[in-house]
PDB file of C-alpha atoms and ligand atoms in Angstrom:
ATOM      1  CA  MET A   1      15.809   5.253 -21.614  1.00  0.00           C
ATOM      2  CA  PRO A   2      15.269   3.064 -18.801  1.00  0.00           C
ATOM      3  CA  TYR A   3      12.587   5.119 -16.412  1.00  0.00           C
ATOM      4  CA  LYS A   4      11.294   7.213 -18.485  1.00  0.00           C
ATOM      5  CA  ILE A   5       8.062   8.838 -16.981  1.00  0.00           C
ATOM      6  CA  LEU A   6       5.385   7.539 -19.949  1.00  0.00           C
ATOM      7  CA  GLU A   7       2.475   9.012 -18.600  1.00  0.00           C
ATOM      8  CA  LYS A   8       1.429  10.898 -15.662  1.00  0.00           C
ATOM      9  CA  LYS A   9      -1.762  12.063 -14.054  1.00  0.00           C
ATOM     10  CA  GLU A  10      -3.682  13.118 -10.498  1.00  0.00           C
ATOM     11  CA  ILE A  11      -6.104  10.092 -10.383  1.00  0.00           C
ATOM     12  CA  ALA A  12      -7.617  11.651  -6.764  1.00  0.00           C
ATOM     13  CA  MET A  13      -6.746  13.972  -4.277  1.00  0.00           C
ATOM     14  CA  ARG A  14      -3.051  13.703  -3.246  1.00  0.00           C
ATOM     15  CA  ASN A  15      -2.947  10.313  -5.703  1.00  0.00           C
ATOM     16  CA  ILE A  16      -0.490  10.184  -8.369  1.00  0.00           C
ATOM     17  CA  TRP A  17      -0.087   7.980 -11.758  1.00  0.00           C
ATOM     18  CA  TYR A  18       3.153   6.907 -13.091  1.00  0.00           C
ATOM     19  CA  LYS A  19       3.516   4.869 -16.369  1.00  0.00           C
ATOM     20  CA  ILE A  20       7.131   3.976 -16.167  1.00  0.00           C
ATOM     21  CA  HIS A  21       9.335   2.236 -18.850  1.00  0.00           C
ATOM     22  CA  ALA A  22      11.252   0.092 -16.580  1.00  0.00           C
ATOM     23  CA  PRO A  23      11.098  -3.423 -18.508  1.00  0.00           C
ATOM     24  CA  HIS A  24      13.601  -5.567 -16.594  1.00  0.00           C
ATOM     25  CA  VAL A  25      10.841  -4.835 -13.607  1.00  0.00           C
ATOM     26  CA  ALA A  26       7.827  -5.492 -15.617  1.00  0.00           C
ATOM     27  CA  LYS A  27       9.427  -8.561 -16.497  1.00  0.00           C
ATOM     28  CA  LYS A  28       9.574 -10.210 -13.276  1.00  0.00           C
ATOM     29  CA  VAL A  29       7.662  -8.378 -11.316  1.00  0.00           C
ATOM     30  CA  LYS A  30       4.606 -10.857  -9.080  1.00  0.00           C
ATOM     31  CA  PRO A  31       1.862  -9.237  -7.138  1.00  0.00           C
ATOM     32  CA  GLY A  32       2.745  -8.619  -3.838  1.00  0.00           C
ATOM     33  CA  GLN A  33       6.957  -7.529  -4.744  1.00  0.00           C
ATOM     34  CA  PHE A  34       7.543  -3.519  -5.178  1.00  0.00           C
ATOM     35  CA  VAL A  35      10.303  -1.570  -6.410  1.00  0.00           C
ATOM     36  CA  ILE A  36      12.225   1.064  -4.201  1.00  0.00           C
ATOM     37  CA  VAL A  37      12.395   4.254  -6.342  1.00  0.00           C
ATOM     38  CA  ARG A  38      15.196   6.948  -6.189  1.00  0.00           C
ATOM     39  CA  ALA A  39      13.908   9.907  -8.396  1.00  0.00           C
ATOM     40  CA  PHE A  40      16.291  12.584  -7.460  1.00  0.00           C
ATOM     41  CA  LYS A  41      19.846  13.481  -6.933  1.00  0.00           C
ATOM     42  CA  ASN A  42      20.823  12.606  -3.203  1.00  0.00           C
ATOM     43  CA  GLY A  43      16.919  12.128  -2.939  1.00  0.00           C
ATOM     44  CA  GLU A  44      15.095   9.225  -0.432  1.00  0.00           C
ATOM     45  CA  ARG A  45      14.596   6.185  -1.565  1.00  0.00           C
ATOM     46  CA  ILE A  46      11.147   5.023  -1.482  1.00  0.00           C
ATOM     47  CA  PRO A  47       9.670   1.762  -1.668  1.00  0.00           C
ATOM     48  CA  LEU A  48       6.668   1.733  -4.011  1.00  0.00           C
ATOM     49  CA  THR A  49       4.287  -0.951  -5.568  1.00  0.00           C
ATOM     50  CA  PRO A  50       3.608  -1.884  -8.899  1.00  0.00           C
ATOM     51  CA  VAL A  51       0.348  -1.996  -9.387  1.00  0.00           C
ATOM     52  CA  MET A  52      -0.226  -3.013 -12.930  1.00  0.00           C
ATOM     53  CA  TRP A  53       2.797  -3.848 -15.805  1.00  0.00           C
ATOM     54  CA  ASP A  54       3.102  -5.204 -19.139  1.00  0.00           C
ATOM     55  CA  PRO A  55       6.475  -7.554 -19.223  1.00  0.00           C
ATOM     56  CA  GLU A  56       5.864  -7.066 -23.303  1.00  0.00           C
ATOM     57  CA  GLN A  57       6.019  -3.793 -23.260  1.00  0.00           C
ATOM     58  CA  GLY A  58       7.750  -2.735 -20.511  1.00  0.00           C
ATOM     59  CA  TRP A  59       6.174  -0.858 -18.825  1.00  0.00           C
ATOM     60  CA  VAL A  60       4.668  -0.769 -14.893  1.00  0.00           C
ATOM     61  CA  VAL A  61       2.483   1.728 -13.053  1.00  0.00           C
ATOM     62  CA  LEU A  62       2.979   3.058  -9.876  1.00  0.00           C
ATOM     63  CA  ILE A  63       0.842   5.562  -7.644  1.00  0.00           C
ATOM     64  CA  THR A  64       2.343   7.431  -4.952  1.00  0.00           C
ATOM     65  CA  PHE A  65       0.634   9.349  -2.141  1.00  0.00           C
ATOM     66  CA  ILE A  66       2.156  12.719  -1.664  1.00  0.00           C
ATOM     67  CA  ARG A  67       2.672  12.556   1.929  1.00  0.00           C
ATOM     68  CA  GLY A  68       6.355  13.885   2.284  1.00  0.00           C
ATOM     69  CA  LYS A  69       8.827  16.017   0.596  1.00  0.00           C
ATOM     70  CA  THR A  70      10.080  13.946  -1.795  1.00  0.00           C
ATOM     71  CA  THR A  71       6.210  12.567  -2.833  1.00  0.00           C
ATOM     72  CA  ALA A  72       5.536  16.508  -3.254  1.00  0.00           C
ATOM     73  CA  ARG A  73       8.575  17.119  -5.106  1.00  0.00           C
ATOM     74  CA  MET A  74       8.150  13.899  -7.443  1.00  0.00           C
ATOM     75  CA  ALA A  75       3.942  15.503  -7.933  1.00  0.00           C
ATOM     76  CA  ALA A  76       5.507  19.506  -8.649  1.00  0.00           C
ATOM     77  CA  GLU A  77       8.750  18.829 -10.384  1.00  0.00           C
ATOM     78  CA  LEU A  78       8.589  15.483 -12.853  1.00  0.00           C
ATOM     79  CA  LYS A  79       6.716  15.565 -15.846  1.00  0.00           C
ATOM     80  CA  GLU A  80       6.004  13.115 -18.596  1.00  0.00           C
ATOM     81  CA  GLY A  81       9.119  12.527 -20.661  1.00  0.00           C
ATOM     82  CA  ASP A  82      11.440  13.026 -17.609  1.00  0.00           C
ATOM     83  CA  GLU A  83      13.617   9.974 -16.350  1.00  0.00           C
ATOM     84  CA  LEU A  84      13.810   8.737 -12.699  1.00  0.00           C
ATOM     85  CA  LEU A  85      17.266   7.904 -11.461  1.00  0.00           C
ATOM     86  CA  ASN A  86      16.328   4.666 -10.877  1.00  0.00           C
ATOM     87  CA  VAL A  87      13.883   1.810 -10.032  1.00  0.00           C
ATOM     88  CA  ALA A  88      15.031  -0.767  -8.264  1.00  0.00           C
ATOM     89  CA  GLY A  89      13.512  -4.050  -7.955  1.00  0.00           C
ATOM     90  CA  PRO A  90      11.305  -5.982  -8.011  1.00  0.00           C
ATOM     91  CA  LEU A  91      11.790  -6.664  -4.185  1.00  0.00           C
ATOM     92  CA  GLY A  92      10.380  -9.104  -1.853  1.00  0.00           C
ATOM     93  CA  ASN A  93       8.671 -12.225  -1.690  1.00  0.00           C
ATOM     94  CA  PRO A  94       5.637 -12.283  -3.780  1.00  0.00           C
ATOM     95  CA  ALA A  95       2.423 -13.001  -2.352  1.00  0.00           C
ATOM     96  CA  GLU A  96       1.401 -16.553  -1.644  1.00  0.00           C
ATOM     97  CA  MET A  97      -1.013 -17.448  -4.550  1.00  0.00           C
ATOM     98  CA  GLU A  98      -3.136 -20.763  -3.447  1.00  0.00           C
ATOM     99  CA  LYS A  99      -6.871 -21.063  -3.517  1.00  0.00           C
ATOM    100  CA  PHE A 100      -7.769 -20.240   0.170  1.00  0.00           C
ATOM    101  CA  GLY A 101     -11.428 -19.805  -0.622  1.00  0.00           C
ATOM    102  CA  LYS A 102     -13.621 -16.496   0.458  1.00  0.00           C
ATOM    103  CA  ILE A 103     -11.137 -13.691   0.807  1.00  0.00           C
ATOM    104  CA  LEU A 104     -12.041 -10.369   2.199  1.00  0.00           C
ATOM    105  CA  ALA A 105      -8.867  -8.074   0.871  1.00  0.00           C
ATOM    106  CA  ILE A 106      -9.009  -4.737   2.574  1.00  0.00           C
ATOM    107  CA  GLY A 107      -6.763  -1.383   1.951  1.00  0.00           C
ATOM    108  CA  ALA A 108      -6.746   1.562   4.040  1.00  0.00           C
ATOM    109  CA  TYR A 109      -5.779   4.742   1.596  1.00  0.00           C
ATOM    110  CA  THR A 110      -3.888   4.295  -0.726  1.00  0.00           C
ATOM    111  CA  GLY A 111      -2.819   1.084   0.655  1.00  0.00           C
ATOM    112  CA  ILE A 112      -5.561  -0.275  -1.904  1.00  0.00           C
ATOM    113  CA  VAL A 113      -3.003   0.385  -4.555  1.00  0.00           C
ATOM    114  CA  GLU A 114      -0.774  -3.084  -2.897  1.00  0.00           C
ATOM    115  CA  VAL A 115      -3.983  -4.901  -2.583  1.00  0.00           C
ATOM    116  CA  TYR A 116      -5.522  -4.547  -6.055  1.00  0.00           C
ATOM    117  CA  PRO A 117      -2.499  -6.604  -7.861  1.00  0.00           C
ATOM    118  CA  ILE A 118      -2.597  -9.182  -5.612  1.00  0.00           C
ATOM    119  CA  ALA A 119      -7.107  -9.357  -5.006  1.00  0.00           C
ATOM    120  CA  LYS A 120      -6.847  -9.626  -8.942  1.00  0.00           C
ATOM    121  CA  ALA A 121      -4.271 -12.214  -9.213  1.00  0.00           C
ATOM    122  CA  TRP A 122      -6.553 -14.251  -5.908  1.00  0.00           C
ATOM    123  CA  GLN A 123      -9.354 -14.169  -8.241  1.00  0.00           C
ATOM    124  CA  GLU A 124      -7.684 -15.198 -11.193  1.00  0.00           C
ATOM    125  CA  LEU A 125      -6.947 -18.221  -9.145  1.00  0.00           C
ATOM    126  CA  GLY A 126     -10.448 -19.360  -8.308  1.00  0.00           C
ATOM    127  CA  ASN A 127     -10.845 -17.628  -5.437  1.00  0.00           C
ATOM    128  CA  GLU A 128     -13.696 -15.741  -3.910  1.00  0.00           C
ATOM    129  CA  VAL A 129     -12.325 -12.294  -3.682  1.00  0.00           C
ATOM    130  CA  THR A 130     -14.109  -9.268  -2.002  1.00  0.00           C
ATOM    131  CA  THR A 131     -12.289  -6.028  -2.014  1.00  0.00           C
ATOM    132  CA  LEU A 132     -12.704  -3.391   0.553  1.00  0.00           C
ATOM    133  CA  HIS A 133     -11.416   0.249   0.258  1.00  0.00           C
ATOM    134  CA  VAL A 134     -11.572   2.361   2.844  1.00  0.00           C
ATOM    135  CA  THR A 135     -10.824   5.941   2.748  1.00  0.00           C
ATOM    136  CA  PHE A 136     -11.970  10.020   2.303  1.00  0.00           C
ATOM    137  CA  GLU A 137     -13.984  10.307  -0.147  1.00  0.00           C
ATOM    138  CA  PRO A 138     -11.639  12.690  -2.518  1.00  0.00           C
ATOM    139  CA  MET A 139      -8.882   9.801  -2.573  1.00  0.00           C
ATOM    140  CA  VAL A 140     -10.686   6.722  -4.401  1.00  0.00           C
ATOM    141  CA  VAL A 141      -8.811   5.228  -6.351  1.00  0.00           C
ATOM    142  CA  LEU A 142      -8.762   1.693  -8.509  1.00  0.00           C
ATOM    143  CA  LYS A 143     -13.108   1.698  -8.197  1.00  0.00           C
ATOM    144  CA  ASP A 144     -13.454   0.227 -12.035  1.00  0.00           C
ATOM    145  CA  GLU A 145     -10.515  -1.654 -11.613  1.00  0.00           C
ATOM    146  CA  LEU A 146     -11.412  -3.550  -8.574  1.00  0.00           C
ATOM    147  CA  GLU A 147     -14.858  -3.574  -9.865  1.00  0.00           C
ATOM    148  CA  GLU A 148     -13.568  -5.387 -12.978  1.00  0.00           C
ATOM    149  CA  ALA A 149     -10.811  -7.799 -11.381  1.00  0.00           C
ATOM    150  CA  VAL A 150     -12.403  -9.655  -8.143  1.00  0.00           C
ATOM    151  CA  GLY A 151     -16.010 -11.251  -7.539  1.00  0.00           C
ATOM    152  CA  ARG A 152     -17.295  -7.446  -4.995  1.00  0.00           C
ATOM    153  CA  HIS A 153     -15.606  -4.345  -4.535  1.00  0.00           C
ATOM    154  CA  VAL A 154     -17.117  -2.656  -1.691  1.00  0.00           C
ATOM    155  CA  LEU A 155     -15.949   1.286  -0.913  1.00  0.00           C
ATOM    156  CA  GLU A 156     -16.703   2.620   2.230  1.00  0.00           C
ATOM    157  CA  THR A 157     -15.822   6.786   1.890  1.00  0.00           C
ATOM    158  CA  VAL A 158     -15.466   9.873   4.667  1.00  0.00           C
ATOM    159  CA  PRO A 159     -15.857  12.952   4.119  1.00  0.00           C
ATOM    160  CA  ILE A 160     -12.763  15.116   5.297  1.00  0.00           C
ATOM    161  CA  ASP A 161     -14.228  17.534   7.818  1.00  0.00           C
ATOM    162  CA  PRO A 162     -12.495  20.970   7.299  1.00  0.00           C
ATOM    163  CA  ASN A 163     -13.660  21.666  11.030  1.00  0.00           C
ATOM    164  CA  LEU A 164     -11.080  19.193  12.537  1.00  0.00           C
ATOM    165  CA  ASP A 165      -7.369  18.549  11.955  1.00  0.00           C
ATOM    166  CA  PHE A 166      -5.804  15.902  10.324  1.00  0.00           C
ATOM    167  CA  PRO A 167      -5.132  13.234  12.710  1.00  0.00           C
ATOM    168  CA  THR A 168      -8.831  13.762  14.274  1.00  0.00           C
ATOM    169  CA  ASN A 169     -10.276  12.753  10.519  1.00  0.00           C
ATOM    170  CA  MET A 170      -7.989  10.060  10.274  1.00  0.00           C
ATOM    171  CA  LYS A 171      -9.555   8.692  13.179  1.00  0.00           C
ATOM    172  CA  ASN A 172     -13.282   8.921  11.636  1.00  0.00           C
ATOM    173  CA  VAL A 173     -11.561   6.307   8.930  1.00  0.00           C
ATOM    174  CA  THR A 174     -10.213   4.052  11.195  1.00  0.00           C
ATOM    175  CA  LYS A 175     -13.680   4.144  13.576  1.00  0.00           C
ATOM    176  CA  ARG A 176     -15.581   3.179   9.878  1.00  0.00           C
ATOM    177  CA  LEU A 177     -13.351   0.906   8.755  1.00  0.00           C
ATOM    178  CA  VAL A 178     -13.076  -0.934  12.056  1.00  0.00           C
ATOM    179  CA  GLU A 179     -16.983  -0.832  11.574  1.00  0.00           C
ATOM    180  CA  LYS A 180     -17.382  -2.150   8.146  1.00  0.00           C
ATOM    181  CA  VAL A 181     -15.321  -4.928   8.937  1.00  0.00           C
ATOM    182  CA  ARG A 182     -17.351  -5.922  11.801  1.00  0.00           C
ATOM    183  CA  GLU A 183     -20.603  -6.028   9.811  1.00  0.00           C
ATOM    184  CA  MET A 184     -19.295  -8.020   7.116  1.00  0.00           C
ATOM    185  CA  LEU A 185     -17.810 -10.466   9.108  1.00  0.00           C
ATOM    186  CA  GLU A 186     -20.697 -10.654  10.739  1.00  0.00           C
ATOM    187  CA  GLN A 187     -22.533 -11.106   7.259  1.00  0.00           C
ATOM    188  CA  GLU A 188     -20.580 -13.809   5.723  1.00  0.00           C
ATOM    189  CA  GLU A 189     -18.002 -16.409   6.906  1.00  0.00           C
ATOM    190  CA  TYR A 190     -14.610 -15.845   5.556  1.00  0.00           C
ATOM    191  CA  ASP A 191     -11.377 -18.173   5.351  1.00  0.00           C
ATOM    192  CA  LEU A 192      -8.718 -15.205   4.799  1.00  0.00           C
ATOM    193  CA  VAL A 193      -8.285 -11.563   5.504  1.00  0.00           C
ATOM    194  CA  PHE A 194      -5.716  -9.885   3.651  1.00  0.00           C
ATOM    195  CA  MET A 195      -4.880  -5.937   5.006  1.00  0.00           C
ATOM    196  CA  VAL A 196      -2.794  -2.895   3.615  1.00  0.00           C
ATOM    197  CA  GLY A 197      -2.441   0.402   5.504  1.00  0.00           C
ATOM    198  CA  PRO A 198      -1.203   2.312   7.906  1.00  0.00           C
ATOM    199  CA  SER A 199      -0.163   0.029  11.052  1.00  0.00           C
ATOM    200  CA  GLY A 200      -2.327   1.677  13.337  1.00  0.00           C
ATOM    201  CA  ASP A 201      -4.954   0.811  11.366  1.00  0.00           C
ATOM    202  CA  GLN A 202      -3.652  -2.699  10.629  1.00  0.00           C
ATOM    203  CA  LYS A 203      -3.719  -3.080  14.423  1.00  0.00           C
ATOM    204  CA  ALA A 204      -7.160  -2.226  14.700  1.00  0.00           C
ATOM    205  CA  VAL A 205      -8.504  -4.408  12.123  1.00  0.00           C
ATOM    206  CA  PHE A 206      -6.499  -7.565  13.284  1.00  0.00           C
ATOM    207  CA  GLU A 207      -8.077  -6.749  16.794  1.00  0.00           C
ATOM    208  CA  VAL A 208     -11.813  -7.180  14.920  1.00  0.00           C
ATOM    209  CA  VAL A 209     -10.711 -10.427  12.853  1.00  0.00           C
ATOM    210  CA  ARG A 210      -8.716 -12.407  15.873  1.00  0.00           C
ATOM    211  CA  GLU A 211     -12.265 -12.558  17.149  1.00  0.00           C
ATOM    212  CA  PHE A 212     -14.014 -14.171  14.467  1.00  0.00           C
ATOM    213  CA  GLY A 213     -10.595 -16.358  14.178  1.00  0.00           C
ATOM    214  CA  VAL A 214     -10.226 -15.669  10.506  1.00  0.00           C
ATOM    215  CA  PRO A 215      -6.843 -16.378   9.265  1.00  0.00           C
ATOM    216  CA  MET A 216      -5.301 -13.064   8.352  1.00  0.00           C
ATOM    217  CA  LYS A 217      -2.010 -11.406   6.469  1.00  0.00           C
ATOM    218  CA  ALA A 218      -0.913  -8.133   5.943  1.00  0.00           C
ATOM    219  CA  ASP A 219       1.559  -6.490   4.063  1.00  0.00           C
ATOM    220  CA  LEU A 220       3.705  -4.353   6.467  1.00  0.00           C
ATOM    221  CA  HIS A 221       5.231  -0.738   5.564  1.00  0.00           C
ATOM    222  CA  PRO A 222       8.168  -0.655   8.180  1.00  0.00           C
ATOM    223  CA  ILE A 223      10.525   2.400   7.122  1.00  0.00           C
ATOM    224  CA  MET A 224      12.875   1.220   4.391  1.00  0.00           C
ATOM    225  CA  VAL A 225      15.801   2.331   3.079  1.00  0.00           C
ATOM    226  CA  ASP A 226      17.606   0.051   0.830  1.00  0.00           C
ATOM    227  CA  GLY A 227      15.098  -2.638   0.233  1.00  0.00           C
ATOM    228  CA  THR A 228      17.680  -5.882   0.430  1.00  0.00           C
ATOM    229  CA  GLY A 229      18.353  -6.663   4.284  1.00  0.00           C
ATOM    230  CA  MET A 230      21.114  -4.449   4.686  1.00  0.00           C
ATOM    231  CA  CYS A 231      20.498  -1.563   6.952  1.00  0.00           C
ATOM    232  CA  GLY A 232      18.212  -2.746   9.290  1.00  0.00           C
ATOM    233  CA  ALA A 233      15.480  -0.300   8.975  1.00  0.00           C
ATOM    234  CA  CYS A 234      12.719  -2.113   8.178  1.00  0.00           C
ATOM    235  CA  ARG A 235      13.316  -4.821  10.972  1.00  0.00           C
ATOM    236  CA  VAL A 236      10.155  -6.129  12.804  1.00  0.00           C
ATOM    237  CA  THR A 237       9.822  -8.930  15.165  1.00  0.00           C
ATOM    238  CA  VAL A 238       7.006 -11.720  14.365  1.00  0.00           C
ATOM    239  CA  GLY A 239       6.718 -14.745  15.906  1.00  0.00           C
ATOM    240  CA  GLY A 240       9.043 -13.330  18.591  1.00  0.00           C
ATOM    241  CA  GLU A 241      11.787 -13.334  15.572  1.00  0.00           C
ATOM    242  CA  VAL A 242      13.327 -10.604  14.265  1.00  0.00           C
ATOM    243  CA  LYS A 243      12.491 -10.196  10.366  1.00  0.00           C
ATOM    244  CA  PHE A 244      13.198  -7.616   7.422  1.00  0.00           C
ATOM    245  CA  ALA A 245      10.349  -6.674   6.232  1.00  0.00           C
ATOM    246  CA  CYS A 246      11.902  -6.276   3.409  1.00  0.00           C
ATOM    247  CA  ILE A 247      13.485  -9.872   2.392  1.00  0.00           C
ATOM    248  CA  ASP A 248      11.196 -12.189   4.626  1.00  0.00           C
ATOM    249  CA  GLY A 249       7.664 -10.096   3.459  1.00  0.00           C
ATOM    250  CA  PRO A 250       6.553  -7.624   3.058  1.00  0.00           C
ATOM    251  CA  GLU A 251       3.613  -9.997   4.059  1.00  0.00           C
ATOM    252  CA  PHE A 252       3.415 -11.533   7.484  1.00  0.00           C
ATOM    253  CA  ASP A 253       1.088 -13.508   9.839  1.00  0.00           C
ATOM    254  CA  ALA A 254      -1.106 -10.730  11.422  1.00  0.00           C
ATOM    255  CA  TYR A 255      -1.084 -13.097  14.404  1.00  0.00           C
ATOM    256  CA  GLN A 256       2.386 -13.014  14.833  1.00  0.00           C
ATOM    257  CA  VAL A 257       3.276  -9.274  14.321  1.00  0.00           C
ATOM    258  CA  ALA A 258       4.449  -7.495  17.121  1.00  0.00           C
ATOM    259  CA  TRP A 259       1.798  -4.639  16.250  1.00  0.00           C
ATOM    260  CA  ASP A 260       2.913  -2.039  18.934  1.00  0.00           C
ATOM    261  CA  GLU A 261       6.694  -2.001  18.347  1.00  0.00           C
ATOM    262  CA  LEU A 262       5.460  -1.432  14.611  1.00  0.00           C
ATOM    263  CA  ILE A 263       3.403   1.241  15.316  1.00  0.00           C
ATOM    264  CA  ALA A 264       5.926   3.077  17.397  1.00  0.00           C
ATOM    265  CA  ARG A 265       9.269   2.002  15.064  1.00  0.00           C
ATOM    266  CA  SER A 266       6.996   3.389  12.105  1.00  0.00           C
ATOM    267  CA  GLY A 267       7.017   7.112  14.119  1.00  0.00           C
ATOM    268  CA  TYR A 268      10.640   7.466  14.806  1.00  0.00           C
ATOM    269  CA  TYR A 269      10.994  10.018  12.358  1.00  0.00           C
ATOM    270  CA  THR A 270       7.687  11.687  11.804  1.00  0.00           C
ATOM    271  CA  ASP A 271       8.963  14.890  13.017  1.00  0.00           C
ATOM    272  CA  LEU A 272      12.071  15.363  10.993  1.00  0.00           C
ATOM    273  CA  GLU A 273       9.663  14.069   7.958  1.00  0.00           C
ATOM    274  CA  VAL A 274       6.970  17.009   8.540  1.00  0.00           C
ATOM    275  CA  LYS A 275       9.770  19.410   9.031  1.00  0.00           C
ATOM    276  CA  ALA A 276      11.454  18.331   5.628  1.00  0.00           C
ATOM    277  CA  PHE A 277       7.698  18.558   3.746  1.00  0.00           C
ATOM    278  CA  SER A 278       6.862  22.037   5.618  1.00  0.00           C
ATOM    279  CA  ASP A 279      10.299  23.028   4.778  1.00  0.00           C
ATOM    280  CA  TYR A 280       9.980  22.071   0.856  1.00  0.00           C
ATOM    281  CA  LEU A 281       6.283  23.725   0.662  1.00  0.00           C
ATOM    282  CA  LYS A 282       7.595  27.113   2.240  1.00  0.00           C
TER     283      LYS A 282
HETATM  284 FE1  FES B 301      17.271  -1.709   4.601  1.00  0.00          FE
HETATM  285 FE2  FES B 301      14.843  -4.010   5.050  1.00  0.00          FE
HETATM  286  S1  FES B 301      15.165  -1.857   4.027  1.00  0.00           S
HETATM  287  S2  FES B 301      16.931  -3.822   5.740  1.00  0.00           S
END
């Protein structure tokens, strides 16, 4: 049956791996594209990245980070053998596949799962790819897979300090991320930097990269609803023009992105999201 959960496991704290039967996605998807998943009747539609796939066997792997009601419900209520309601896609544009040369591909938190298929394909194309994953200690994912797929994988972890609130802990990750990117750019010359992660972290990294004058691309994650250019939720300003991340992106030139607008728009529904999550956990 389509969308059957063939495998489900927790691969790190709050990170859940789902292997889904979705032949139409597995046949067509390219690195950089995404799908929109609806797991429950009347439930939210969430964009997720196929991390790996097999066109012959017809499966894709999706990894969710439990950050709200829907991802928490999926983790708690779905089991192997269950079916998702639908998996729409592949959506969005594939990542540009070119010989860029030396690439630094960065993932913050679960952003690394989106980096993985792109970095792997770039390496296979003959680029020299270094990946950097910065996250909390218990949230490391795809370490072995990245070590095998790219030239060099660098992992930087930050402990979660139980005496600090979550936003303060996240600031420690941002600090480590920015320091590490600076150190790596000082040590080596790169032809391209690529980054996936929270937009605040993307902006912080971009500001460092700009100092070194290295080209940078970023996969953007504004709020998405339909994923087909109809709803307008994923509107971003790039190079002074209105773009929709779902059909014009998700990859954009970091030098052209209106970062502050993106960060502000991404936080529009935070209060409602937090309320829905805490109501669900009650
Ligand atoms: Fe609706 Fe992009 S998600 S326009």
